[in-house]
């Protein structure tokens, strides 16, 4: 899948967890930019991404991505590795 | 549980727009029970479960009426992260008849919350308190080679204090979970022989937990059994514990939540009470109406037979446990009962079945009749049925009943049904043992109140396509087979040989159809055969329907109407004015006595003593049918096709 599709999926999952209709994400969006994106939400997001793409993050990968763009890249790489 | 069972495969998958449906459900008004049962009956992702749980909370706060689900307030005390469980538990509990209010307490203050009379948990006074604690909280996560016994006594005392304090301070009765053994045997095969090894301590604690539950009238959630079934290698996830303090793998969370849901359901008396079983390809291999007593497969001699016998034995075991057995099958009553009465390999007999519904009416009405006859709620029924289309229809028509998805492989029916946990219990008394027997011993028939159910949407949602083409070489064998073995839906039971089939194929005065049906669940193969012959003595303006047969699997889907549509199309293209159908009654084809009348034919004078029916094609309009027809000339015709006047059918293809 494309990087844009991944970013779209992240946005869709966040919107579900935060009960919003839609959440726009840019490559440089960080958790603080989005209302409610706290550590619990981040955990759920990571778990949901793992579930959806059938991938698993390693412990140092979970907290590593500094923004949405980096997270999308990480997901894309892990999917390619599969 | 195998890897596959951990994903709750007996639940149908949630549709694409599930989250949207949950949000809509959260914002509507009016009775909420039926819609909630329907939504909760699906397998859900974390995000989907969260949407449903939040929608439930929203409707609860708005004071919605959730009947027939029961309310339950559940406090949770834990030493680990349970945010995922918070999303899964209300959705799972709704599946088992309970609307849950979750009271979550501050993380890792299990003892403090229990002992402090003014704590959140004690102020909440919930219906129960779930203790999500593990070997780490109990401090038996490292081997204690010198003082294993002391460590265990200390652990059980801690638990005992918490449980008693919760009762005393108003928190509520405890749900104590058993402890999973971590897959890190320090001593290998010697582990069990060292009293201070982790395994030895955990197994001892589990024994003491049962004892504690008995002494304090607490409930037990057997998490250890679930861990065993999924495998502790999967249950314990070191990465997720390190990163989030998740007590067990997030992959197990839906199964764990379902386990909690079942327990809450059992506490509220919502566990299911009756197993309704389909017959053909569920209790035996094959179709008794077509294959006969000798042809169905039960027990020794075949893998399939053994698998179905296993299903019967499971049903008997459930009956011993107090579950009522019933039958609901599309069959003639006497035909359906014969295996129970006469087949030597049947484990189930009529005396084990409390209500026996074998007829041609719709299953939903039959299930309602069964519930009424047993005087139990419709939400007390579980239906075991091998047919996916039938299952989907029942879920839509009666969201209150439980209809597990089943794999094609009958050897797995038992594991799916038991894994689904519909018959959870919190007690077992002499009364339970006798219950099944006390409900009728003689397989009564319950009166069915036929309800006109609007099946339109459901049939449309099946996405059926029908291919009706003339006889050809490829189809010949199968056509001859159907002609030879179809007994029930067969108007004339003329057993044409394969050579005769070939003759019809080549005959310019014959019109033939081999009918295939596909739906979104798969290809049903050839399900119908038609042979019409032109009446040479009437200037070929009449067609006689020599043969019309259909598979009973596709009853109730308007396939008959679609087949008539194709016959009519072919007839009108050749200028034929009338269709003449004849019904030759046999012992087995009573179900089609009114077939032609239902299709709009009128009765005419008998032919050779057999009822005869006529359709004037000038008066015929094809109704709207939820089946897409793909014709022999590869023209795709939609549901509403105007058939009056010329059709593009090539004139000489009979």
PDB file of C-alpha atoms in Angstrom, chain B residues 407-589:
ATOM      1  CA  UNK B 407     -16.358 -23.976   8.965  1.00  0.00           C
ATOM      2  CA  UNK B 408     -17.015 -26.257   5.997  1.00  0.00           C
ATOM      3  CA  UNK B 409     -15.217 -29.041   7.855  1.00  0.00           C
ATOM      4  CA  UNK B 410     -17.737 -30.878  10.063  1.00  0.00           C
ATOM      5  CA  UNK B 411     -15.003 -32.273  12.351  1.00  0.00           C
ATOM      6  CA  UNK B 412     -14.609 -28.746  13.667  1.00  0.00           C
ATOM      7  CA  UNK B 413     -18.281 -28.098  14.452  1.00  0.00           C
ATOM      8  CA  UNK B 414     -17.874 -29.290  18.034  1.00  0.00           C
ATOM      9  CA  UNK B 415     -14.862 -27.082  18.804  1.00  0.00           C
ATOM     10  CA  UNK B 416     -16.515 -24.016  17.329  1.00  0.00           C
ATOM     11  CA  UNK B 417     -19.724 -24.521  19.271  1.00  0.00           C
ATOM     12  CA  UNK B 418     -17.988 -25.197  22.583  1.00  0.00           C
ATOM     13  CA  UNK B 419     -15.444 -22.420  22.082  1.00  0.00           C
ATOM     14  CA  UNK B 420     -18.309 -19.997  21.585  1.00  0.00           C
ATOM     15  CA  UNK B 421     -19.298 -20.537  25.205  1.00  0.00           C
ATOM     16  CA  UNK B 422     -23.048 -20.071  24.900  1.00  0.00           C
ATOM     17  CA  UNK B 423     -23.845 -22.333  27.819  1.00  0.00           C
ATOM     18  CA  UNK B 424     -21.656 -20.809  30.509  1.00  0.00           C
ATOM     19  CA  UNK B 425     -22.747 -21.624  34.034  1.00  0.00           C
ATOM     20  CA  UNK B 426     -22.096 -20.481  37.568  1.00  0.00           C
ATOM     21  CA  UNK B 427     -23.483 -23.544  39.205  1.00  0.00           C
ATOM     22  CA  UNK B 428     -24.506 -27.117  38.580  1.00  0.00           C
ATOM     23  CA  UNK B 429     -27.199 -28.772  40.603  1.00  0.00           C
ATOM     24  CA  UNK B 430     -29.234 -31.951  40.483  1.00  0.00           C
ATOM     25  CA  UNK B 431     -32.001 -29.834  39.007  1.00  0.00           C
ATOM     26  CA  UNK B 432     -29.814 -28.959  36.022  1.00  0.00           C
ATOM     27  CA  UNK B 433     -29.191 -32.626  35.339  1.00  0.00           C
ATOM     28  CA  UNK B 434     -32.875 -33.335  35.235  1.00  0.00           C
ATOM     29  CA  UNK B 435     -33.908 -30.228  33.341  1.00  0.00           C
ATOM     30  CA  UNK B 436     -33.685 -31.521  29.787  1.00  0.00           C
ATOM     31  CA  UNK B 437     -35.741 -34.573  30.666  1.00  0.00           C
ATOM     32  CA  UNK B 438     -38.417 -32.521  32.324  1.00  0.00           C
ATOM     33  CA  UNK B 439     -39.145 -30.697  29.071  1.00  0.00           C
ATOM     34  CA  UNK B 440     -41.056 -33.242  27.047  1.00  0.00           C
ATOM     35  CA  UNK B 441     -39.554 -36.596  26.339  1.00  0.00           C
ATOM     36  CA  UNK B 442     -41.364 -37.174  23.123  1.00  0.00           C
ATOM     37  CA  UNK B 443     -40.074 -34.748  20.539  1.00  0.00           C
ATOM     38  CA  UNK B 444     -43.199 -32.720  20.224  1.00  0.00           C
ATOM     39  CA  UNK B 445     -44.101 -30.628  17.274  1.00  0.00           C
ATOM     40  CA  UNK B 446     -44.803 -27.006  18.058  1.00  0.00           C
ATOM     41  CA  UNK B 447     -47.462 -25.055  16.202  1.00  0.00           C
ATOM     42  CA  UNK B 448     -45.866 -22.488  13.961  1.00  0.00           C
ATOM     43  CA  UNK B 449     -47.417 -19.082  13.527  1.00  0.00           C
ATOM     44  CA  UNK B 450     -46.336 -18.257  10.016  1.00  0.00           C
ATOM     45  CA  UNK B 451     -45.289 -14.633   9.930  1.00  0.00           C
ATOM     46  CA  UNK B 452     -44.917 -12.805   6.668  1.00  0.00           C
ATOM     47  CA  UNK B 453     -41.362 -11.645   6.937  1.00  0.00           C
ATOM     48  CA  UNK B 454     -40.148  -9.161   4.373  1.00  0.00           C
ATOM     49  CA  UNK B 455     -37.132 -11.012   3.061  1.00  0.00           C
ATOM     50  CA  UNK B 456     -36.550  -8.584   0.214  1.00  0.00           C
ATOM     51  CA  UNK B 457     -33.457  -6.913   1.610  1.00  0.00           C
ATOM     52  CA  UNK B 458     -31.971 -10.170   2.766  1.00  0.00           C
ATOM     53  CA  UNK B 459     -32.422 -11.875  -0.614  1.00  0.00           C
ATOM     54  CA  UNK B 460     -30.958  -8.853  -2.365  1.00  0.00           C
ATOM     55  CA  UNK B 461     -28.021  -8.908   0.009  1.00  0.00           C
ATOM     56  CA  UNK B 462     -27.233 -12.490  -1.010  1.00  0.00           C
ATOM     57  CA  UNK B 463     -26.040 -11.162  -4.352  1.00  0.00           C
ATOM     58  CA  UNK B 464     -27.371 -14.173  -6.262  1.00  0.00           C
ATOM     59  CA  UNK B 465     -26.545 -14.805  -9.911  1.00  0.00           C
ATOM     60  CA  UNK B 466     -28.237 -17.520 -11.903  1.00  0.00           C
ATOM     61  CA  UNK B 467     -26.981 -19.100 -15.086  1.00  0.00           C
ATOM     62  CA  UNK B 468     -29.670 -20.941 -17.040  1.00  0.00           C
ATOM     63  CA  UNK B 469     -28.411 -22.568 -20.220  1.00  0.00           C
ATOM     64  CA  UNK B 470     -29.551 -25.364 -22.513  1.00  0.00           C
ATOM     65  CA  UNK B 471     -28.303 -28.913 -21.937  1.00  0.00           C
ATOM     66  CA  UNK B 472     -24.808 -29.503 -23.255  1.00  0.00           C
ATOM     67  CA  UNK B 473     -22.117 -32.134 -23.191  1.00  0.00           C
ATOM     68  CA  UNK B 474     -20.334 -30.692 -20.178  1.00  0.00           C
ATOM     69  CA  UNK B 475     -23.456 -30.644 -18.050  1.00  0.00           C
ATOM     70  CA  UNK B 476     -24.846 -33.963 -19.208  1.00  0.00           C
ATOM     71  CA  UNK B 477     -23.547 -36.172 -16.418  1.00  0.00           C
ATOM     72  CA  UNK B 478     -24.607 -33.848 -13.661  1.00  0.00           C
ATOM     73  CA  UNK B 479     -28.018 -33.310 -15.290  1.00  0.00           C
ATOM     74  CA  UNK B 480     -28.568 -37.050 -15.451  1.00  0.00           C
ATOM     75  CA  UNK B 481     -27.443 -37.385 -11.843  1.00  0.00           C
ATOM     76  CA  UNK B 482     -29.949 -34.784 -10.639  1.00  0.00           C
ATOM     77  CA  UNK B 483     -32.693 -36.367 -12.707  1.00  0.00           C
ATOM     78  CA  UNK B 484     -31.823 -39.720 -11.192  1.00  0.00           C
ATOM     79  CA  UNK B 485     -31.625 -38.763  -7.529  1.00  0.00           C
ATOM     80  CA  UNK B 486     -33.866 -35.752  -6.885  1.00  0.00           C
ATOM     81  CA  UNK B 487     -36.956 -36.965  -5.070  1.00  0.00           C
ATOM     82  CA  UNK B 488     -38.555 -34.094  -3.247  1.00  0.00           C
ATOM     83  CA  UNK B 489     -38.623 -31.042  -5.473  1.00  0.00           C
ATOM     84  CA  UNK B 490     -39.411 -33.036  -8.573  1.00  0.00           C
ATOM     85  CA  UNK B 491     -42.722 -32.479 -10.383  1.00  0.00           C
ATOM     86  CA  UNK B 492     -42.783 -35.634 -12.497  1.00  0.00           C
ATOM     87  CA  UNK B 493     -39.896 -37.843 -11.267  1.00  0.00           C
ATOM     88  CA  UNK B 494     -39.186 -39.013 -14.793  1.00  0.00           C
ATOM     89  CA  UNK B 495     -35.862 -40.840 -14.526  1.00  0.00           C
ATOM     90  CA  UNK B 496     -34.384 -40.068 -17.912  1.00  0.00           C
ATOM     91  CA  UNK B 497     -31.135 -41.874 -18.597  1.00  0.00           C
ATOM     92  CA  UNK B 498     -28.001 -40.120 -19.739  1.00  0.00           C
ATOM     93  CA  UNK B 499     -28.694 -41.251 -23.300  1.00  0.00           C
ATOM     94  CA  UNK B 500     -32.170 -39.724 -23.114  1.00  0.00           C
ATOM     95  CA  UNK B 501     -30.691 -36.521 -21.738  1.00  0.00           C
ATOM     96  CA  UNK B 502     -28.415 -36.450 -24.770  1.00  0.00           C
ATOM     97  CA  UNK B 503     -31.441 -36.918 -27.034  1.00  0.00           C
ATOM     98  CA  UNK B 504     -33.244 -33.955 -25.434  1.00  0.00           C
ATOM     99  CA  UNK B 505     -30.079 -31.943 -25.883  1.00  0.00           C
ATOM    100  CA  UNK B 506     -30.185 -32.495 -29.625  1.00  0.00           C
ATOM    101  CA  UNK B 507     -33.964 -32.329 -30.122  1.00  0.00           C
ATOM    102  CA  UNK B 508     -35.101 -29.110 -31.855  1.00  0.00           C
ATOM    103  CA  UNK B 509     -38.590 -29.539 -30.385  1.00  0.00           C
ATOM    104  CA  UNK B 510     -37.295 -29.648 -26.827  1.00  0.00           C
ATOM    105  CA  UNK B 511     -36.429 -26.690 -24.600  1.00  0.00           C
ATOM    106  CA  UNK B 512     -33.949 -27.549 -21.872  1.00  0.00           C
ATOM    107  CA  UNK B 513     -32.362 -25.692 -19.010  1.00  0.00           C
ATOM    108  CA  UNK B 514     -29.553 -26.540 -16.635  1.00  0.00           C
ATOM    109  CA  UNK B 515     -29.672 -23.964 -13.867  1.00  0.00           C
ATOM    110  CA  UNK B 516     -26.723 -22.889 -11.747  1.00  0.00           C
ATOM    111  CA  UNK B 517     -26.794 -20.515  -8.808  1.00  0.00           C
ATOM    112  CA  UNK B 518     -24.086 -18.526  -7.084  1.00  0.00           C
ATOM    113  CA  UNK B 519     -24.387 -16.231  -4.114  1.00  0.00           C
ATOM    114  CA  UNK B 520     -21.937 -14.209  -2.089  1.00  0.00           C
ATOM    115  CA  UNK B 521     -21.130 -17.257   0.017  1.00  0.00           C
ATOM    116  CA  UNK B 522     -20.067 -19.369  -2.913  1.00  0.00           C
ATOM    117  CA  UNK B 523     -21.066 -21.419  -5.896  1.00  0.00           C
ATOM    118  CA  UNK B 524     -24.008 -23.721  -5.250  1.00  0.00           C
ATOM    119  CA  UNK B 525     -23.471 -25.504  -8.555  1.00  0.00           C
ATOM    120  CA  UNK B 526     -26.294 -26.932 -10.639  1.00  0.00           C
ATOM    121  CA  UNK B 527     -29.517 -26.624  -8.669  1.00  0.00           C
ATOM    122  CA  UNK B 528     -32.241 -27.009 -11.282  1.00  0.00           C
ATOM    123  CA  UNK B 529     -33.199 -28.896 -14.429  1.00  0.00           C
ATOM    124  CA  UNK B 530     -36.048 -28.181 -16.838  1.00  0.00           C
ATOM    125  CA  UNK B 531     -37.201 -30.063 -19.919  1.00  0.00           C
ATOM    126  CA  UNK B 532     -40.089 -28.772 -22.030  1.00  0.00           C
ATOM    127  CA  UNK B 533     -41.407 -30.447 -25.150  1.00  0.00           C
ATOM    128  CA  UNK B 534     -43.359 -28.737 -27.912  1.00  0.00           C
ATOM    129  CA  UNK B 535     -46.799 -30.194 -28.489  1.00  0.00           C
ATOM    130  CA  UNK B 536     -46.605 -31.212 -32.158  1.00  0.00           C
ATOM    131  CA  UNK B 537     -50.373 -31.822 -32.279  1.00  0.00           C
ATOM    132  CA  UNK B 538     -51.248 -28.330 -31.283  1.00  0.00           C
ATOM    133  CA  UNK B 539     -49.183 -26.554 -33.883  1.00  0.00           C
ATOM    134  CA  UNK B 540     -46.404 -26.216 -31.281  1.00  0.00           C
ATOM    135  CA  UNK B 541     -48.234 -23.437 -29.497  1.00  0.00           C
ATOM    136  CA  UNK B 542     -48.119 -25.375 -26.221  1.00  0.00           C
ATOM    137  CA  UNK B 543     -45.065 -26.466 -24.308  1.00  0.00           C
ATOM    138  CA  UNK B 544     -45.408 -29.382 -21.923  1.00  0.00           C
ATOM    139  CA  UNK B 545     -43.128 -29.298 -18.931  1.00  0.00           C
ATOM    140  CA  UNK B 546     -41.773 -32.823 -18.918  1.00  0.00           C
ATOM    141  CA  UNK B 547     -39.326 -32.259 -16.103  1.00  0.00           C
ATOM    142  CA  UNK B 548     -38.906 -29.556 -13.478  1.00  0.00           C
ATOM    143  CA  UNK B 549     -36.672 -30.268 -10.547  1.00  0.00           C
ATOM    144  CA  UNK B 550     -34.758 -28.148  -8.096  1.00  0.00           C
ATOM    145  CA  UNK B 551     -32.417 -28.589  -5.146  1.00  0.00           C
ATOM    146  CA  UNK B 552     -34.073 -28.005  -1.770  1.00  0.00           C
ATOM    147  CA  UNK B 553     -31.024 -25.977  -0.756  1.00  0.00           C
ATOM    148  CA  UNK B 554     -32.334 -23.036  -2.720  1.00  0.00           C
ATOM    149  CA  UNK B 555     -35.894 -22.933  -1.477  1.00  0.00           C
ATOM    150  CA  UNK B 556     -37.237 -19.596  -0.370  1.00  0.00           C
ATOM    151  CA  UNK B 557     -35.008 -17.576  -2.690  1.00  0.00           C
ATOM    152  CA  UNK B 558     -37.387 -17.027  -5.614  1.00  0.00           C
ATOM    153  CA  UNK B 559     -35.388 -19.402  -7.783  1.00  0.00           C
ATOM    154  CA  UNK B 560     -38.654 -21.030  -8.924  1.00  0.00           C
ATOM    155  CA  UNK B 561     -39.900 -17.657 -10.176  1.00  0.00           C
ATOM    156  CA  UNK B 562     -36.590 -17.040 -11.912  1.00  0.00           C
ATOM    157  CA  UNK B 563     -36.671 -20.433 -13.610  1.00  0.00           C
ATOM    158  CA  UNK B 564     -40.218 -19.797 -14.802  1.00  0.00           C
ATOM    159  CA  UNK B 565     -39.005 -16.461 -16.136  1.00  0.00           C
ATOM    160  CA  UNK B 566     -36.409 -18.233 -18.254  1.00  0.00           C
ATOM    161  CA  UNK B 567     -38.869 -20.840 -19.514  1.00  0.00           C
ATOM    162  CA  UNK B 568     -41.327 -18.091 -20.405  1.00  0.00           C
ATOM    163  CA  UNK B 569     -38.643 -16.089 -22.188  1.00  0.00           C
ATOM    164  CA  UNK B 570     -37.655 -19.090 -24.279  1.00  0.00           C
ATOM    165  CA  UNK B 571     -41.281 -19.931 -24.999  1.00  0.00           C
ATOM    166  CA  UNK B 572     -42.296 -16.453 -26.073  1.00  0.00           C
ATOM    167  CA  UNK B 573     -39.274 -16.161 -28.334  1.00  0.00           C
ATOM    168  CA  UNK B 574     -40.657 -19.132 -30.217  1.00  0.00           C
ATOM    169  CA  UNK B 575     -44.195 -17.851 -30.296  1.00  0.00           C
ATOM    170  CA  UNK B 576     -45.467 -20.405 -27.814  1.00  0.00           C
ATOM    171  CA  UNK B 577     -48.803 -19.431 -26.230  1.00  0.00           C
ATOM    172  CA  UNK B 578     -49.173 -21.750 -23.251  1.00  0.00           C
ATOM    173  CA  UNK B 579     -47.135 -23.676 -20.743  1.00  0.00           C
ATOM    174  CA  UNK B 580     -48.646 -26.899 -19.461  1.00  0.00           C
ATOM    175  CA  UNK B 581     -47.353 -28.386 -16.252  1.00  0.00           C
ATOM    176  CA  UNK B 582     -48.218 -31.726 -14.785  1.00  0.00           C
ATOM    177  CA  UNK B 583     -47.735 -32.967 -11.224  1.00  0.00           C
ATOM    178  CA  UNK B 584     -47.187 -36.687 -10.728  1.00  0.00           C
ATOM    179  CA  UNK B 585     -47.480 -37.325  -6.985  1.00  0.00           C
ATOM    180  CA  UNK B 586     -45.086 -39.725  -5.275  1.00  0.00           C
ATOM    181  CA  UNK B 587     -44.378 -40.605  -1.656  1.00  0.00           C
ATOM    182  CA  UNK B 588     -41.603 -38.026  -1.567  1.00  0.00           C
ATOM    183  CA  UNK B 589     -42.694 -35.010  -3.599  1.00  0.00           C
TER     184      UNK B 589
END
